[in-house]
Amino acid sequence: LVVWTHVDPGSNVNIVFDHRLLHNSRSTPNKKLGQVYGDRKVVEDVGDLYEQLGPISLLLHDVLCMSSNPTCTISTGALKRLDGFIKASHDALDHIHLLFIQ
């Protein structure tokens, strides 16, 4: 079970901190991700995340694995791109609303 503990509307990527959570993972030699404060952190892998949320199956592609990230991070910007929206510089007022219908 993956518990998303951080929703980041300023991020453009989804991140997990354990590569065992990814399917079809592939290594990313020399890849780093810039952070808000200017530092760059190592990206170990990239892959797909499959999560079952009650009756809903969620599949996210190109999820980064960064063991230095303290929590799993879900990006509202990345989710919007999956739904056909264009990349925005910052979705400061964005939020996630999960609706489970049985």
Coordinates of N, CA, C and O in Angstrom, one line a residue:
L1 N 0.8 -1.2 0.0 CA 0.0 0.0 0.0 C 0.9 1.2 0.0 O 1.8 1.4 0.8
V2 N 0.7 2.1 -0.9 CA 1.4 3.4 -1.0 C 0.5 4.4 -0.4 O -0.7 4.6 -0.9
V3 N 0.9 5.2 0.5 CA 0.2 6.3 1.0 C 0.9 7.6 0.6 O 2.0 7.8 0.9
W4 N 0.2 8.3 -0.2 CA 0.7 9.6 -0.7 C 0.7 10.6 0.5 O -0.4 10.9 1.0
T5 N 1.8 11.0 1.0 CA 1.8 11.8 2.2 C 2.0 13.3 1.8 O 2.0 14.1 2.7
H6 N 2.2 13.6 0.5 CA 2.5 15.0 0.1 C 1.9 15.2 -1.3 O 2.3 14.5 -2.2
V7 N 1.1 16.2 -1.4 CA 0.5 16.6 -2.7 C 1.2 17.9 -2.9 O 1.1 18.9 -2.1
D8 N 1.9 18.0 -4.1 CA 2.7 19.2 -4.4 C 2.2 19.9 -5.7 O 2.5 19.4 -6.8
P9 N 1.4 20.9 -5.6 CA 0.9 21.6 -6.8 C 2.0 22.3 -7.6 O 1.8 22.7 -8.7
G10 N 3.2 22.5 -7.0 CA 4.3 23.2 -7.7 C 5.2 22.3 -8.4 O 6.0 22.7 -9.2
S11 N 5.0 21.0 -8.1 CA 5.9 20.0 -8.8 C 5.3 19.6 -10.1 O 4.0 19.6 -10.3
N12 N 6.1 19.2 -11.1 CA 5.7 18.7 -12.4 C 5.9 17.2 -12.5 O 5.7 16.7 -13.6
V13 N 6.3 16.5 -11.5 CA 6.6 15.1 -11.5 C 6.0 14.4 -10.3 O 6.0 15.0 -9.2
N14 N 5.7 13.1 -10.4 CA 5.3 12.3 -9.3 C 6.6 11.6 -8.8 O 7.4 11.2 -9.6
I15 N 6.7 11.4 -7.5 CA 7.9 10.8 -6.9 C 7.6 9.8 -5.9 O 6.7 10.0 -5.1
V16 N 8.3 8.7 -5.9 CA 8.3 7.7 -4.8 C 9.7 7.6 -4.2 O 10.7 8.0 -4.9
F17 N 9.8 7.1 -3.0 CA 11.2 7.1 -2.3 C 11.7 5.6 -2.3 O 12.8 5.4 -1.8
D18 N 11.0 4.7 -2.8 CA 11.4 3.3 -2.8 C 11.2 2.7 -4.2 O 10.0 2.6 -4.6
H19 N 12.2 2.2 -4.8 CA 12.1 1.7 -6.2 C 11.3 0.4 -6.3 O 10.8 0.1 -7.3
R20 N 11.0 -0.3 -5.1 CA 10.2 -1.5 -5.2 C 8.7 -1.1 -5.4 O 7.9 -2.0 -5.7
L21 N 8.4 0.2 -5.4 CA 7.0 0.6 -5.7 C 6.7 0.7 -7.2 O 5.6 0.9 -7.6
L22 N 7.8 0.7 -7.9 CA 7.7 0.9 -9.4 C 7.7 -0.4 -10.2 O 8.3 -1.4 -9.8
H23 N 6.9 -0.4 -11.3 CA 6.9 -1.5 -12.2 C 7.6 -0.9 -13.5 O 7.6 0.2 -13.8
N24 N 8.2 -1.8 -14.2 CA 8.9 -1.5 -15.5 C 9.9 -0.4 -15.2 O 10.1 0.5 -16.0
S25 N 10.6 -0.4 -14.1 CA 11.5 0.6 -13.8 C 12.8 0.5 -14.6 O 13.2 -0.6 -15.0
R26 N 13.4 1.6 -14.9 CA 14.6 1.7 -15.6 C 15.5 2.7 -14.9 O 15.1 3.7 -14.4
S27 N 16.8 2.4 -14.9 CA 17.8 3.3 -14.2 C 17.9 4.6 -15.0 O 17.7 4.7 -16.2
T28 N 18.3 5.6 -14.3 CA 18.5 7.0 -14.9 C 19.9 7.5 -14.5 O 20.0 8.4 -13.6
P29 N 20.9 7.0 -15.1 CA 22.3 7.4 -14.7 C 22.5 8.9 -14.9 O 22.0 9.5 -15.9
N30 N 23.0 9.5 -13.9 CA 23.4 11.0 -14.0 C 22.2 11.9 -14.0 O 22.4 13.1 -14.3
K31 N 21.0 11.4 -13.7 CA 19.8 12.3 -13.8 C 19.6 12.9 -12.4 O 19.7 12.2 -11.4
K32 N 19.4 14.2 -12.4 CA 19.1 14.9 -11.1 C 17.9 15.8 -11.3 O 17.6 16.2 -12.5
L33 N 17.2 16.1 -10.2 CA 16.0 16.9 -10.3 C 16.2 18.2 -9.5 O 16.6 18.1 -8.3
G34 N 16.0 19.3 -10.1 CA 16.2 20.6 -9.3 C 15.1 20.8 -8.3 O 13.9 20.4 -8.5
Q35 N 15.5 21.3 -7.2 CA 14.6 21.5 -6.0 C 14.3 23.0 -5.9 O 14.9 23.9 -6.5
V36 N 13.3 23.4 -5.1 CA 12.9 24.8 -4.9 C 14.0 25.6 -4.5 O 14.2 26.8 -4.9
Y37 N 14.9 25.1 -3.6 CA 16.0 25.9 -3.0 C 17.2 25.9 -3.8 O 18.3 26.3 -3.4
G38 N 17.1 25.3 -5.0 CA 18.3 25.4 -6.0 C 19.2 24.1 -6.0 O 20.0 24.0 -6.9
D39 N 19.0 23.3 -4.9 CA 19.9 22.1 -4.9 C 19.3 21.1 -5.9 O 18.1 21.2 -6.3
R40 N 20.1 20.1 -6.3 CA 19.7 19.1 -7.3 C 19.9 17.7 -6.6 O 20.9 17.4 -6.1
K41 N 18.8 16.9 -6.6 CA 18.9 15.6 -6.0 C 18.8 14.5 -7.0 O 18.2 14.6 -8.1
V42 N 19.5 13.4 -6.7 CA 19.7 12.3 -7.6 C 18.3 11.5 -7.8 O 17.6 11.3 -6.9
V43 N 18.1 11.2 -9.1 CA 16.9 10.3 -9.5 C 17.5 9.0 -9.8 O 18.3 8.8 -10.7
E44 N 17.2 8.0 -9.0 CA 17.7 6.6 -9.2 C 17.1 5.9 -10.3 O 17.7 5.2 -11.1
D45 N 15.7 5.9 -10.4 CA 15.0 5.1 -11.4 C 13.8 5.9 -11.8 O 13.4 6.9 -11.2
V46 N 13.2 5.5 -12.9 CA 11.9 6.0 -13.3 C 11.1 4.8 -13.8 O 11.6 3.8 -14.3
G47 N 9.8 4.8 -13.5 CA 8.9 3.7 -13.9 C 7.5 4.0 -13.7 O 7.1 5.2 -13.6
D48 N 6.7 2.9 -13.7 CA 5.2 3.1 -13.6 C 4.8 2.7 -12.2 O 5.3 1.8 -11.6
L49 N 3.8 3.4 -11.7 CA 3.2 3.1 -10.4 C 1.8 2.7 -10.6 O 1.0 3.4 -11.2
Y50 N 1.5 1.5 -10.0 CA 0.1 1.0 -10.1 C -0.4 1.0 -8.6 O 0.3 0.4 -7.7
E51 N -1.5 1.6 -8.4 CA -2.0 1.7 -7.1 C -3.5 1.4 -7.1 O -4.2 1.9 -8.0
Q52 N -4.0 0.6 -6.2 CA -5.4 0.3 -6.1 C -6.0 1.2 -4.9 O -5.6 1.1 -3.8
L53 N -6.9 2.1 -5.3 CA -7.5 3.0 -4.3 C -8.9 2.6 -4.1 O -9.8 3.1 -4.9
G54 N -9.2 1.7 -3.3 CA -10.6 1.2 -3.2 C -11.0 0.5 -4.5 O -10.2 -0.3 -5.0
P55 N -12.1 1.0 -5.1 CA -12.5 0.4 -6.3 C -11.8 1.0 -7.6 O -12.0 0.5 -8.7
I56 N -11.0 2.0 -7.4 CA -10.3 2.7 -8.5 C -8.9 2.2 -8.6 O -8.1 2.1 -7.7
S57 N -8.5 1.9 -9.9 CA -7.1 1.5 -10.2 C -6.5 2.8 -10.8 O -7.0 3.4 -11.7
L58 N -5.3 3.1 -10.3 CA -4.6 4.3 -10.7 C -3.2 3.8 -11.3 O -2.5 3.0 -10.7
L59 N -2.9 4.2 -12.5 CA -1.7 3.9 -13.2 C -1.0 5.2 -13.5 O -1.5 6.0 -14.3
L60 N 0.2 5.5 -13.0 CA 0.9 6.7 -13.3 C 2.2 6.2 -14.0 O 2.9 5.3 -13.6
H61 N 2.5 6.9 -15.1 CA 3.7 6.6 -15.9 C 4.8 7.6 -15.5 O 4.5 8.7 -15.1
D62 N 6.1 7.3 -15.8 CA 7.2 8.1 -15.6 C 7.3 8.7 -14.2 O 7.6 9.9 -14.0
V63 N 7.1 7.9 -13.2 CA 7.2 8.3 -11.8 C 8.7 8.2 -11.4 O 9.3 7.2 -11.7
L64 N 9.2 9.2 -10.8 CA 10.7 9.2 -10.4 C 10.8 8.5 -9.1 O 10.0 8.7 -8.2
C65 N 11.9 7.8 -8.9 CA 12.3 7.2 -7.7 C 13.5 8.0 -7.1 O 14.6 8.1 -7.8
M66 N 13.3 8.7 -6.0 CA 14.3 9.5 -5.3 C 14.4 9.1 -3.9 O 13.5 9.5 -3.1
S67 N 15.3 8.2 -3.5 CA 15.4 7.8 -2.1 C 15.6 8.9 -1.1 O 15.3 8.8 0.1
S68 N 16.1 10.0 -1.6 CA 16.4 11.2 -0.7 C 15.1 12.0 -0.5 O 15.1 12.9 0.4
N69 N 14.0 11.7 -1.2 CA 12.8 12.4 -1.0 C 12.1 11.8 0.3 O 12.0 10.6 0.4
P70 N 11.8 12.6 1.3 CA 11.3 12.1 2.5 C 9.9 11.5 2.4 O 9.5 10.7 3.3
T71 N 9.1 11.8 1.4 CA 7.7 11.3 1.3 C 7.5 10.9 -0.2 O 8.2 11.4 -1.1
C72 N 6.4 10.2 -0.4 CA 5.9 10.0 -1.8 C 5.3 11.4 -2.1 O 4.6 11.9 -1.3
T73 N 5.4 11.8 -3.3 CA 4.9 13.1 -3.8 C 4.0 12.9 -5.0 O 4.5 12.3 -6.0
I74 N 2.8 13.4 -5.0 CA 2.0 13.3 -6.1 C 1.8 14.8 -6.6 O 1.6 15.7 -5.9
S75 N 2.0 14.9 -7.9 CA 1.9 16.2 -8.5 C 0.6 16.5 -9.2 O 0.2 15.7 -10.1
T76 N -0.1 17.5 -8.9 CA -1.4 17.8 -9.5 C -1.1 18.2 -11.0 O -1.9 17.9 -11.9
G77 N 0.0 18.9 -11.3 CA 0.4 19.2 -12.6 C 0.6 18.0 -13.5 O 0.2 18.0 -14.7
A78 N 1.3 17.0 -13.0 CA 1.5 15.8 -13.7 C 0.2 15.0 -14.0 O 0.0 14.5 -15.1
L79 N -0.7 15.0 -13.0 CA -2.0 14.4 -13.2 C -2.8 15.1 -14.3 O -3.5 14.5 -15.1
K80 N -2.7 16.4 -14.3 CA -3.5 17.2 -15.3 C -2.9 16.9 -16.7 O -3.7 16.7 -17.7
R81 N -1.6 16.7 -16.9 CA -1.0 16.4 -18.2 C -1.5 15.0 -18.6 O -1.7 14.8 -19.8
L82 N -1.7 14.1 -17.7 CA -2.2 12.8 -18.1 C -3.6 12.9 -18.7 O -4.0 12.0 -19.4
D83 N -4.3 13.9 -18.2 CA -5.7 14.1 -18.7 C -5.8 15.0 -19.9 O -6.8 15.5 -20.3
G84 N -4.6 15.3 -20.5 CA -4.6 16.1 -21.8 C -4.4 17.6 -21.6 O -4.4 18.3 -22.6
F85 N -4.2 18.1 -20.4 CA -3.9 19.5 -20.2 C -2.5 19.8 -20.5 O -1.6 18.9 -20.4
I86 N -2.2 21.1 -20.8 CA -0.8 21.4 -21.0 C -0.1 21.7 -19.7 O -0.7 22.0 -18.7
K87 N 1.2 21.7 -19.7 CA 2.1 21.9 -18.6 C 1.9 23.4 -18.1 O 2.0 24.3 -18.9
A88 N 1.7 23.6 -16.9 CA 1.6 24.9 -16.3 C 2.8 25.2 -15.4 O 3.4 24.3 -14.9
S89 N 3.2 26.5 -15.3 CA 4.4 26.8 -14.5 C 4.2 26.5 -13.0 O 5.1 26.1 -12.3
H90 N 3.0 26.8 -12.5 CA 2.7 26.6 -11.1 C 1.2 26.6 -10.9 O 0.6 27.6 -11.2
D91 N 0.7 25.6 -10.3 CA -0.7 25.5 -10.1 C -0.9 25.7 -8.6 O -1.3 24.8 -7.8
A92 N -0.6 26.9 -8.1 CA -0.6 27.2 -6.7 C -1.9 26.9 -6.0 O -1.9 26.5 -4.8
L93 N -3.0 27.0 -6.6 CA -4.3 26.8 -6.0 C -5.0 25.5 -6.3 O -6.1 25.2 -6.0
D94 N -4.2 24.6 -6.8 CA -4.7 23.3 -7.3 C -4.9 22.4 -6.0 O -4.3 22.6 -5.0
H95 N -5.7 21.4 -6.2 CA -6.0 20.4 -5.2 C -6.4 19.1 -5.8 O -6.7 19.0 -7.0
I96 N -6.5 18.0 -5.0 CA -6.9 16.7 -5.5 C -8.2 16.4 -4.8 O -8.4 16.6 -3.6
H97 N -9.2 15.9 -5.6 CA -10.5 15.5 -5.1 C -10.7 14.1 -5.7 O -10.9 13.9 -6.9
L98 N -10.6 13.1 -4.8 CA -10.8 11.7 -5.2 C -12.3 11.4 -4.9 O -12.7 11.5 -3.7
L99 N -13.0 10.9 -5.8 CA -14.4 10.5 -5.7 C -14.5 9.0 -6.0 O -14.2 8.5 -7.1
F100 N -15.0 8.2 -5.0 CA -15.2 6.8 -5.2 C -16.7 6.6 -5.4 O -17.5 6.9 -4.5
I101 N -17.0 6.0 -6.5 CA -18.4 5.7 -6.8 C -18.6 4.2 -6.9 O -17.8 3.5 -7.6
Q102 N -19.5 3.7 -6.2 CA -19.7 2.2 -6.2 C -20.9 1.8 -7.0 O -21.9 2.5 -7.1

